[in-house]
CSV table of C-alpha atoms and ligand atoms in Angstrom, one decimal:
chain,number,residue,atom,x,y,z
A,1,MET,CA,17.5,-14.3,29.3
A,2,SER,CA,18.1,-11.1,27.3
A,3,PRO,CA,15.8,-10.4,24.3
A,4,GLY,CA,17.1,-11.5,20.9
A,5,PRO,CA,18.1,-9.2,18.0
A,6,TYR,CA,14.9,-9.6,16.1
A,7,LEU,CA,12.1,-7.3,15.3
A,8,LEU,CA,8.4,-8.4,15.2
A,9,ALA,CA,6.2,-6.1,13.0
A,10,ILE,CA,2.4,-6.1,13.0
A,11,GLU,CA,0.1,-4.4,10.5
A,12,THR,CA,-3.7,-4.4,10.7
A,13,SER,CA,-4.7,-1.0,9.3
A,14,CYS,CA,-7.4,-2.3,6.9
A,15,ASP,CA,-8.5,-5.8,6.0
A,16,ASP,CA,-5.2,-7.8,6.0
A,17,THR,CA,-3.9,-9.3,9.3
A,18,CYS,CA,-0.1,-9.2,8.8
A,19,ALA,CA,3.0,-10.0,10.9
A,20,ALA,CA,6.7,-10.2,9.9
A,21,VAL,CA,10.1,-10.8,11.5
A,22,LEU,CA,13.2,-8.9,10.5
A,23,ARG,CA,16.8,-9.0,11.7
A,24,GLU,CA,18.2,-5.7,13.0
A,25,ASP,CA,20.2,-5.3,9.8
A,26,GLY,CA,16.9,-5.2,7.9
A,27,THR,CA,17.0,-8.8,6.5
A,28,LEU,CA,13.5,-10.1,6.2
A,29,LEU,CA,13.1,-13.5,7.8
A,30,SER,CA,9.3,-14.1,7.5
A,31,SER,CA,6.2,-12.3,6.4
A,32,VAL,CA,2.6,-13.5,6.9
A,33,ALA,CA,-0.5,-11.8,5.4
A,34,HIS,CA,-3.9,-13.1,6.1
A,35,SER,CA,-6.4,-11.6,3.6
A,36,GLN,CA,-10.0,-10.9,4.5
A,37,ASP,CA,-11.2,-10.6,0.9
A,38,VAL,CA,-13.5,-13.6,1.1
A,39,ILE,CA,-15.2,-12.1,4.2
A,40,HIS,CA,-15.8,-8.7,2.7
A,41,GLU,CA,-16.6,-9.9,-0.9
A,42,LYS,CA,-20.3,-10.3,-0.2
A,43,TYR,CA,-20.6,-6.7,1.0
A,44,GLY,CA,-18.6,-5.3,-2.0
A,45,GLY,CA,-16.3,-3.4,0.3
A,46,VAL,CA,-14.5,-3.6,3.7
A,47,VAL,CA,-17.0,-3.5,6.6
A,48,PRO,CA,-14.9,-1.9,9.4
A,49,GLU,CA,-16.5,-3.7,12.4
A,50,VAL,CA,-16.2,-7.1,10.6
A,51,ALA,CA,-12.6,-6.3,9.8
A,52,SER,CA,-11.8,-5.6,13.4
A,53,ARG,CA,-13.4,-8.8,14.6
A,54,ALA,CA,-11.5,-10.9,12.0
A,55,HIS,CA,-8.3,-9.2,13.2
A,56,VAL,CA,-9.1,-10.2,16.8
A,57,GLU,CA,-9.6,-13.8,15.7
A,58,ARG,CA,-6.4,-14.0,13.7
A,59,ALA,CA,-3.8,-11.7,15.2
A,60,THR,CA,-2.3,-14.1,17.7
A,61,ALA,CA,-2.1,-17.0,15.1
A,62,VAL,CA,-0.5,-14.7,12.5
A,63,VAL,CA,2.1,-13.4,15.0
A,64,ARG,CA,3.0,-17.0,16.0
A,65,GLU,CA,3.2,-18.1,12.3
A,66,ALA,CA,5.6,-15.2,11.5
A,67,VAL,CA,7.8,-16.0,14.5
A,68,ALA,CA,7.8,-19.8,13.7
A,69,GLY,CA,8.3,-19.0,10.0
A,70,ALA,CA,11.5,-17.2,10.9
A,71,GLY,CA,12.7,-20.3,12.8
A,72,LEU,CA,12.4,-18.4,16.1
A,73,GLU,CA,10.6,-18.4,19.4
A,74,MET,CA,8.8,-15.5,21.0
A,75,ASP,CA,11.7,-15.0,23.5
A,76,ASP,CA,14.0,-14.3,20.5
A,77,ILE,CA,12.0,-11.1,19.7
A,78,GLY,CA,13.9,-8.0,21.0
A,79,ARG,CA,11.5,-5.2,19.8
A,80,VAL,CA,8.1,-4.8,18.3
A,81,ALA,CA,6.8,-2.4,15.6
A,82,VAL,CA,3.2,-1.7,14.7
A,83,THR,CA,1.1,0.5,12.4
A,84,VAL,CA,-0.6,3.3,14.3
A,85,GLY,CA,-2.4,5.0,11.4
A,86,PRO,CA,-3.9,6.0,9.1
A,87,GLY,CA,-6.5,3.4,8.6
A,88,LEU,CA,-9.7,1.9,10.1
A,89,ILE,CA,-9.6,2.8,13.8
A,90,GLY,CA,-11.0,-0.4,15.1
A,91,ALA,CA,-8.6,-2.5,12.9
A,92,LEU,CA,-5.6,-0.4,14.0
A,93,LEU,CA,-6.5,-0.8,17.6
A,94,ILE,CA,-6.4,-4.5,17.4
A,95,GLY,CA,-2.8,-4.5,16.0
A,96,LEU,CA,-1.7,-1.9,18.5
A,97,SER,CA,-3.2,-3.8,21.4
A,98,THR,CA,-1.5,-7.0,20.2
A,99,ALA,CA,1.8,-5.2,19.8
A,100,LYS,CA,1.6,-3.6,23.2
A,101,ALA,CA,0.8,-7.0,24.8
A,102,VAL,CA,3.7,-8.7,23.2
A,103,ALA,CA,6.1,-5.9,24.1
A,104,TRP,CA,4.8,-5.2,27.6
A,105,ALA,CA,5.0,-8.9,28.6
A,106,ARG,CA,8.7,-9.0,27.7
A,107,ARG,CA,9.6,-5.4,28.6
A,108,LEU,CA,10.6,-4.7,25.1
A,109,PRO,CA,10.7,-1.4,23.2
A,110,LEU,CA,8.0,-0.6,20.7
A,111,ALA,CA,8.1,1.4,17.4
A,112,PRO,CA,5.0,3.2,16.2
A,113,VAL,CA,4.9,3.3,12.4
A,114,HIS,CA,2.9,5.4,9.9
A,115,HIS,CA,1.3,3.1,7.3
A,116,LEU,CA,2.6,5.2,4.3
A,117,HIS,CA,6.1,5.2,5.8
A,118,GLY,CA,5.8,1.4,5.6
A,119,HIS,CA,4.8,1.5,1.9
A,120,LEU,CA,7.8,3.8,1.3
A,121,ALA,CA,10.1,1.4,3.2
A,122,ALA,CA,9.2,-1.5,0.8
A,123,VAL,CA,11.6,0.3,-1.5
A,124,TRP,CA,14.7,-0.1,0.7
A,125,LEU,CA,13.5,-3.5,1.8
A,126,THR,CA,13.6,-4.5,-1.9
A,127,GLU,CA,16.9,-2.7,-2.7
A,128,PRO,CA,18.8,-2.3,0.5
A,129,GLY,CA,21.5,-0.1,-1.1
A,130,VAL,CA,19.0,2.3,-2.8
A,131,GLY,CA,20.2,5.8,-3.2
A,132,PHE,CA,18.7,8.9,-1.5
A,133,PRO,CA,17.0,11.1,-2.3
A,134,HIS,CA,14.6,9.2,-4.4
A,135,ILE,CA,11.0,9.7,-5.4
A,136,THR,CA,8.3,7.1,-4.7
A,137,LEU,CA,4.8,6.9,-5.9
A,138,VAL,CA,2.6,5.3,-3.3
A,139,ALA,CA,-0.6,4.1,-5.0
A,140,SER,CA,-3.0,2.0,-2.9
A,141,GLY,CA,-6.7,1.6,-2.1
A,142,GLY,CA,-6.6,4.6,0.2
A,143,HIS,CA,-3.7,6.7,-1.0
A,144,THR,CA,-2.1,8.1,-4.1
A,145,THR,CA,0.9,10.2,-3.0
A,146,LEU,CA,4.2,11.3,-4.5
A,147,VAL,CA,6.9,11.5,-1.9
A,148,ARG,CA,10.5,12.7,-2.1
A,149,VAL,CA,12.5,10.5,0.3
A,150,ASP,CA,15.6,12.3,1.4
A,151,ASP,CA,16.6,9.6,3.8
A,152,PRO,CA,14.5,6.8,5.4
A,153,ASN,CA,13.1,9.3,7.9
A,154,THR,CA,12.9,12.5,6.0
A,155,LEU,CA,9.9,12.6,3.7
A,156,HIS,CA,8.3,15.4,1.6
A,157,VAL,CA,4.9,15.0,0.0
A,158,LEU,CA,5.1,16.4,-3.6
A,159,GLY,CA,1.6,15.7,-4.7
A,160,GLN,CA,-1.5,13.6,-3.9
A,161,THR,CA,-4.9,12.8,-5.0
A,162,LEU,CA,-7.7,15.4,-4.6
A,163,ASP,CA,-10.4,12.8,-4.6
A,164,ASP,CA,-10.3,9.0,-5.2
A,165,ALA,CA,-7.2,7.0,-4.8
A,166,ALA,CA,-5.8,5.0,-7.8
A,167,GLY,CA,-6.7,1.7,-6.2
A,168,GLU,CA,-10.2,3.0,-5.4
A,169,ALA,CA,-10.6,4.0,-9.1
A,170,MET,CA,-9.5,0.5,-10.1
A,171,ASP,CA,-11.9,-1.1,-7.7
A,172,LYS,CA,-14.8,1.1,-8.6
A,173,GLY,CA,-14.1,0.5,-12.3
A,174,ALA,CA,-14.0,-3.2,-11.7
A,175,ARG,CA,-17.3,-3.0,-9.9
A,176,LEU,CA,-19.0,-1.1,-12.8
A,177,LEU,CA,-17.7,-3.8,-15.1
A,178,GLY,CA,-19.1,-6.5,-12.9
A,179,LEU,CA,-15.7,-8.1,-12.1
A,180,GLY,CA,-14.6,-9.7,-8.8
A,181,TYR,CA,-13.7,-8.1,-5.4
A,182,PRO,CA,-11.7,-6.0,-4.5
A,183,GLY,CA,-11.3,-5.6,-8.3
A,184,GLY,CA,-8.0,-4.0,-9.1
A,185,ARG,CA,-6.3,-7.3,-9.8
A,186,GLU,CA,-9.3,-8.6,-11.8
A,187,LEU,CA,-9.5,-5.5,-13.9
A,188,ASP,CA,-5.7,-5.7,-14.5
A,189,GLU,CA,-6.1,-9.3,-15.7
A,190,LEU,CA,-9.0,-8.6,-18.0
A,191,ALA,CA,-7.2,-5.5,-19.4
A,192,GLU,CA,-4.3,-7.7,-20.5
A,193,THR,CA,-6.6,-9.2,-23.1
A,194,GLY,CA,-8.1,-5.9,-24.4
A,195,ASP,CA,-7.2,-3.1,-26.8
A,196,PRO,CA,-6.5,0.1,-24.8
A,197,SER,CA,-7.0,2.3,-27.9
A,198,ALA,CA,-10.6,1.2,-28.4
A,199,TYR,CA,-11.8,3.9,-26.0
A,200,SER,CA,-10.5,7.1,-24.6
A,201,PHE,CA,-10.7,8.0,-21.0
A,202,PRO,CA,-9.7,11.4,-19.5
A,203,VAL,CA,-6.5,12.0,-17.6
A,204,ALA,CA,-7.0,14.8,-15.2
A,205,LEU,CA,-4.7,17.7,-14.0
A,206,ARG,CA,-2.3,17.5,-17.0
A,207,ARG,CA,-1.0,21.1,-16.6
A,208,PRO,CA,2.8,21.1,-16.3
A,209,GLY,CA,4.0,21.5,-12.7
A,210,ASN,CA,0.8,20.0,-11.2
A,211,LEU,CA,1.8,16.9,-9.3
A,212,ASP,CA,-1.7,16.2,-7.8
A,213,PHE,CA,-4.0,13.5,-9.1
A,214,SER,CA,-7.7,13.2,-9.7
A,215,PHE,CA,-9.5,10.0,-10.6
A,216,SER,CA,-13.2,10.8,-9.9
A,217,GLY,CA,-13.8,12.0,-13.5
A,218,LEU,CA,-12.4,8.8,-14.9
A,219,LYS,CA,-14.9,6.7,-13.0
A,220,THR,CA,-17.8,8.9,-14.1
A,221,ALA,CA,-16.7,8.6,-17.7
A,222,LEU,CA,-16.8,4.8,-17.3
A,223,TYR,CA,-20.2,5.0,-15.8
A,224,TYR,CA,-21.6,6.9,-18.7
A,225,LEU,CA,-19.9,4.8,-21.3
A,226,LEU,CA,-21.3,1.6,-19.9
A,227,ARG,CA,-24.8,3.1,-19.3
A,228,ASP,CA,-25.1,3.8,-23.0
A,229,MET,CA,-24.1,0.3,-24.0
A,230,SER,CA,-26.5,-2.7,-24.4
A,231,SER,CA,-25.7,-5.6,-22.0
A,232,ASP,CA,-24.5,-7.6,-25.0
A,233,GLU,CA,-22.1,-4.8,-26.0
A,234,ARG,CA,-20.9,-4.4,-22.4
A,235,GLN,CA,-20.0,-8.0,-22.3
A,236,ALA,CA,-18.4,-8.1,-25.7
A,237,ARG,CA,-16.3,-5.0,-25.1
A,238,ALA,CA,-15.5,-5.5,-21.4
A,239,ALA,CA,-11.8,-6.3,-22.1
A,240,ASP,CA,-11.3,-3.3,-24.4
A,241,VAL,CA,-13.1,-1.0,-21.9
A,242,ALA,CA,-10.9,-2.4,-19.0
A,243,ALA,CA,-7.8,-1.9,-21.0
A,244,ALA,CA,-8.6,1.7,-21.9
A,245,TYR,CA,-9.6,2.5,-18.3
A,246,ARG,CA,-6.4,0.9,-16.9
A,247,ALA,CA,-4.3,2.8,-19.5
A,248,ALA,CA,-5.7,6.1,-18.4
A,249,THR,CA,-5.2,5.4,-14.7
A,250,VAL,CA,-1.6,4.2,-15.3
A,251,GLU,CA,-0.9,7.2,-17.6
A,252,ALA,CA,-1.8,9.6,-14.8
A,253,LEU,CA,0.5,7.7,-12.4
A,254,VAL,CA,3.5,7.3,-14.7
A,255,SER,CA,3.4,10.9,-16.1
A,256,LYS,CA,3.3,12.5,-12.7
A,257,LEU,CA,6.0,10.3,-11.3
A,258,PHE,CA,8.3,11.2,-14.2
A,259,ALA,CA,7.4,14.9,-13.9
A,260,ALA,CA,8.2,14.8,-10.1
A,261,ALA,CA,11.5,13.0,-10.9
A,262,LYS,CA,12.5,15.7,-13.3
A,263,VAL,CA,11.7,18.5,-10.9
A,264,GLY,CA,13.3,16.7,-8.0
A,265,ARG,CA,16.5,15.9,-10.0
A,266,VAL,CA,16.7,12.4,-8.6
A,267,ASP,CA,18.4,9.3,-10.1
A,268,THR,CA,16.1,6.8,-8.6
A,269,ILE,CA,12.3,6.4,-8.9
A,270,ALA,CA,10.1,3.8,-7.2
A,271,VAL,CA,6.6,2.7,-6.8
A,272,ALA,CA,4.8,1.1,-3.8
A,273,GLY,CA,1.3,0.3,-2.5
A,274,GLY,CA,-1.2,-2.2,-3.8
A,275,VAL,CA,-1.6,-0.6,-7.2
A,276,ALA,CA,2.2,-1.1,-7.8
A,277,ALA,CA,1.2,-4.7,-8.4
A,278,ASN,CA,-0.5,-3.6,-11.6
A,279,SER,CA,1.2,-5.2,-14.6
A,280,LEU,CA,0.9,-2.3,-17.0
A,281,LEU,CA,2.3,0.1,-14.4
A,282,ARG,CA,5.2,-2.2,-13.7
A,283,ARG,CA,6.0,-2.7,-17.4
A,284,ARG,CA,5.8,1.0,-18.3
A,285,LEU,CA,7.9,2.2,-15.3
A,286,GLN,CA,10.6,-0.4,-16.0
A,287,ALA,CA,10.8,0.3,-19.8
A,288,GLU,CA,10.4,4.1,-19.7
A,289,GLY,CA,12.3,4.6,-16.5
A,290,GLU,CA,15.3,2.8,-17.8
A,291,ALA,CA,15.1,4.4,-21.2
A,292,ALA,CA,15.2,7.8,-19.4
A,293,GLY,CA,18.3,6.7,-17.4
A,294,PHE,CA,16.6,6.3,-14.0
A,295,ASN,CA,17.3,3.5,-11.5
A,296,VAL,CA,13.8,2.0,-11.1
A,297,VAL,CA,12.8,0.1,-8.0
A,298,ILE,CA,9.6,-1.9,-8.2
A,299,PRO,CA,9.0,-4.1,-5.2
A,300,PRO,CA,7.6,-7.6,-5.7
A,301,PRO,CA,3.8,-7.7,-5.5
A,302,ARG,CA,3.8,-9.2,-2.0
A,303,LEU,CA,5.7,-6.1,-0.7
A,304,CYS,CA,3.4,-3.8,-2.6
A,305,THR,CA,0.0,-4.8,-1.2
A,306,ASP,CA,-0.3,-4.4,2.6
A,307,ASN,CA,2.2,-6.4,4.6
A,308,ALA,CA,4.1,-6.2,7.9
A,309,ALA,CA,7.6,-6.6,6.4
A,310,MET,CA,7.4,-3.0,5.2
A,311,ILE,CA,6.3,-1.8,8.6
A,312,GLY,CA,9.3,-3.5,10.2
A,313,ALA,CA,11.6,-1.9,7.6
A,314,ALA,CA,10.3,1.5,8.4
A,315,ALA,CA,10.5,0.9,12.1
A,316,LEU,CA,14.3,0.1,11.9
A,317,SER,CA,14.9,3.7,10.9
A,318,GLY,CA,12.2,5.5,13.0
A,319,PRO,CA,11.6,6.3,16.6
A,320,MET,CA,11.5,3.5,19.2
A,321,LEU,CA,9.6,3.9,22.5
A,322,ALA,CA,11.2,2.4,25.6
A,323,PHE,CA,9.2,0.1,28.0
A,324,PRO,CA,6.7,1.2,29.4
A,325,ASP,CA,6.3,4.6,27.6
A,326,TYR,CA,4.1,3.2,24.8
A,327,LEU,CA,1.3,1.9,27.1
A,328,ASP,CA,-0.8,5.0,26.5
A,329,LEU,CA,0.1,5.2,22.8
A,330,GLU,CA,-3.0,5.7,20.6
A,331,ALA,CA,-3.9,4.9,17.0
A,332,SER,CA,-5.2,7.5,14.6
A,333,ALA,CA,-7.6,6.9,11.7
A,334,SER,CA,-6.2,10.0,9.8
A,335,LEU,CA,-2.6,10.8,10.2
A,336,ALA,CA,-0.5,13.1,8.0
A,337,LEU,CA,2.7,11.5,6.7
A,338,GLY,CA,5.6,12.3,9.1
A,339,ARG,CA,3.3,12.5,12.1
A,340,LEU,CA,2.6,10.0,14.8
A,341,PRO,CA,-0.3,10.0,17.3
A,342,GLY,CA,0.5,11.9,20.5
B,1,KG4,O1,-1.8,-1.2,-0.4
B,1,KG4,P1,-3.0,-2.0,-0.4
B,1,KG4,O2,-2.9,-3.5,-0.3
B,1,KG4,O3,-4.0,-1.5,0.7
B,1,KG4,C1,-4.2,-0.2,1.0
B,1,KG4,O4,-3.4,0.4,1.8
B,1,KG4,O5,-5.2,0.4,0.4
B,1,KG4,O6,-3.8,-1.7,-1.8
B,1,KG4,C2,-5.0,-2.3,-2.2
B,1,KG4,C3,-5.4,-1.7,-3.5
B,1,KG4,C4,-6.8,-2.2,-3.9
B,1,KG4,O7,-7.5,-1.1,-4.4
B,1,KG4,C5,-6.5,-3.2,-5.0
B,1,KG4,O8,-7.6,-3.3,-5.9
B,1,KG4,C6,-5.3,-2.6,-5.6
B,1,KG4,O9,-4.5,-2.2,-4.5
B,1,KG4,N1,-4.6,-3.6,-6.5
B,1,KG4,C7,-4.4,-3.5,-7.8
B,1,KG4,C8,-3.7,-4.7,-8.2
B,1,KG4,N2,-3.5,-5.5,-7.2
B,1,KG4,C9,-4.1,-4.8,-6.1
B,1,KG4,N3,-4.7,-2.5,-8.6
B,1,KG4,C10,-4.4,-2.6,-9.9
B,1,KG4,N4,-3.7,-3.7,-10.4
B,1,KG4,C11,-3.4,-4.7,-9.6
B,1,KG4,N5,-2.8,-5.8,-10.1
B,2,ZN,ZN1,-1.6,0.2,2.3
C-alpha cells in the first residue's frame, strides 16, 4: 500500500510532548499537546532529565492520539516532520528518535524543522493567504526575536534579546510575586485586575533604530520594589505591580515590532510564541496595528504556545530528507535560525 498524503509532526524541544497531523495543502487535522507543567511545578523550572523521561513515556501515545484524532491510521501517514533544535538536547532526541522510528519503519521521508521556524509558521497556519514579506515577533520562554519573513523559507533576524527572553521575564516576575508555575499566564491574569500606572518599570534600549530587547533590568527593578515593601503591602499591591510589570514588558515588544515594521515597510505584522498568548499584547497589537493600517495576524493561543501543528506547517515549505538519509540526523541544543544540524 502506498503512503497517504498526510504529514505527522512531532515537537518535544522543551517540556510539552506534541504531535499533529496536517494534509499536504497545510490543513490542520489534529494537534495534541501534553503539558508537563504539573511535573516541573515543584522544582520551579523545567528539569531537563525529568522532561526527557516524561517525553519517552508519552511520545508514542501522543502520536497515536494525533493520528486517531485526524480520523486516520498510521499507514495513512506519508511523511514525518520533527523539531531538531534549539531546545533541551535530551528532550529533542526523544522526539527525533520517535520521528525516525515512524519514518524508517514505513520508508517515509522526514523533514527536520527549526523550532523558531515552527513558531513563525503559526502565522501562515492561522492565515493561509498571509502576504509576504511580513514581520513576526516570536516571544517565548526561550526566545524574543524579530524576524522579517520574505517567504516561508527566507528569514532575516532583525533584532533579538540580549539577555532574558520575554517569557522568562514574565515567569521570573511571577515567581517574585509568588504566583503559580510557569507564571506568565498567572501574571497576565492578575495584571488584568490591577492598575498599570501605579508603578513605573524601565523599558530598555529605546534608542530609535535599535531593534534588540533587554529584560534583565526589568526583573531587577521588580526585585528591589518588592524587597522594600512589607509583606502586607506586597499582597495588597500585587495586582498593581503585576499590571505595571506586564505593561513594561508588552511596551518593549509592541514598540519594537512597530519600529521594525516601519523600517521593513511591510503591510503585515504578526506575533507568535507562548508570550503571544498574553492578553494585553494581543489587545494592543490588534488595536494599534489596525489603527496604523497594518494587517495584524495573532494566532489563537493553542498555536502560540509550543505545539506540533506549527512544526508541520514549517515542514511543508522546508527541506525533506528521503529515506534513509535521515538516520544519522542529529539534534542541536543551540541552533541559529535558518540553520539545521549537519
Ligand atoms: O512558546 P512556549 O510555549 O515555549 C517556549 O518555546 O519557550 O512559551 C512559553 C512561555 C512561558 O514563559 C510562559 O510563561 C509564557 O510563554 N506565556 C505567557 C502567557 N502564556 C504563556 N506569557 C505571558 N502571558 C501569557 N498569557
Ligand atoms: Zn517555543
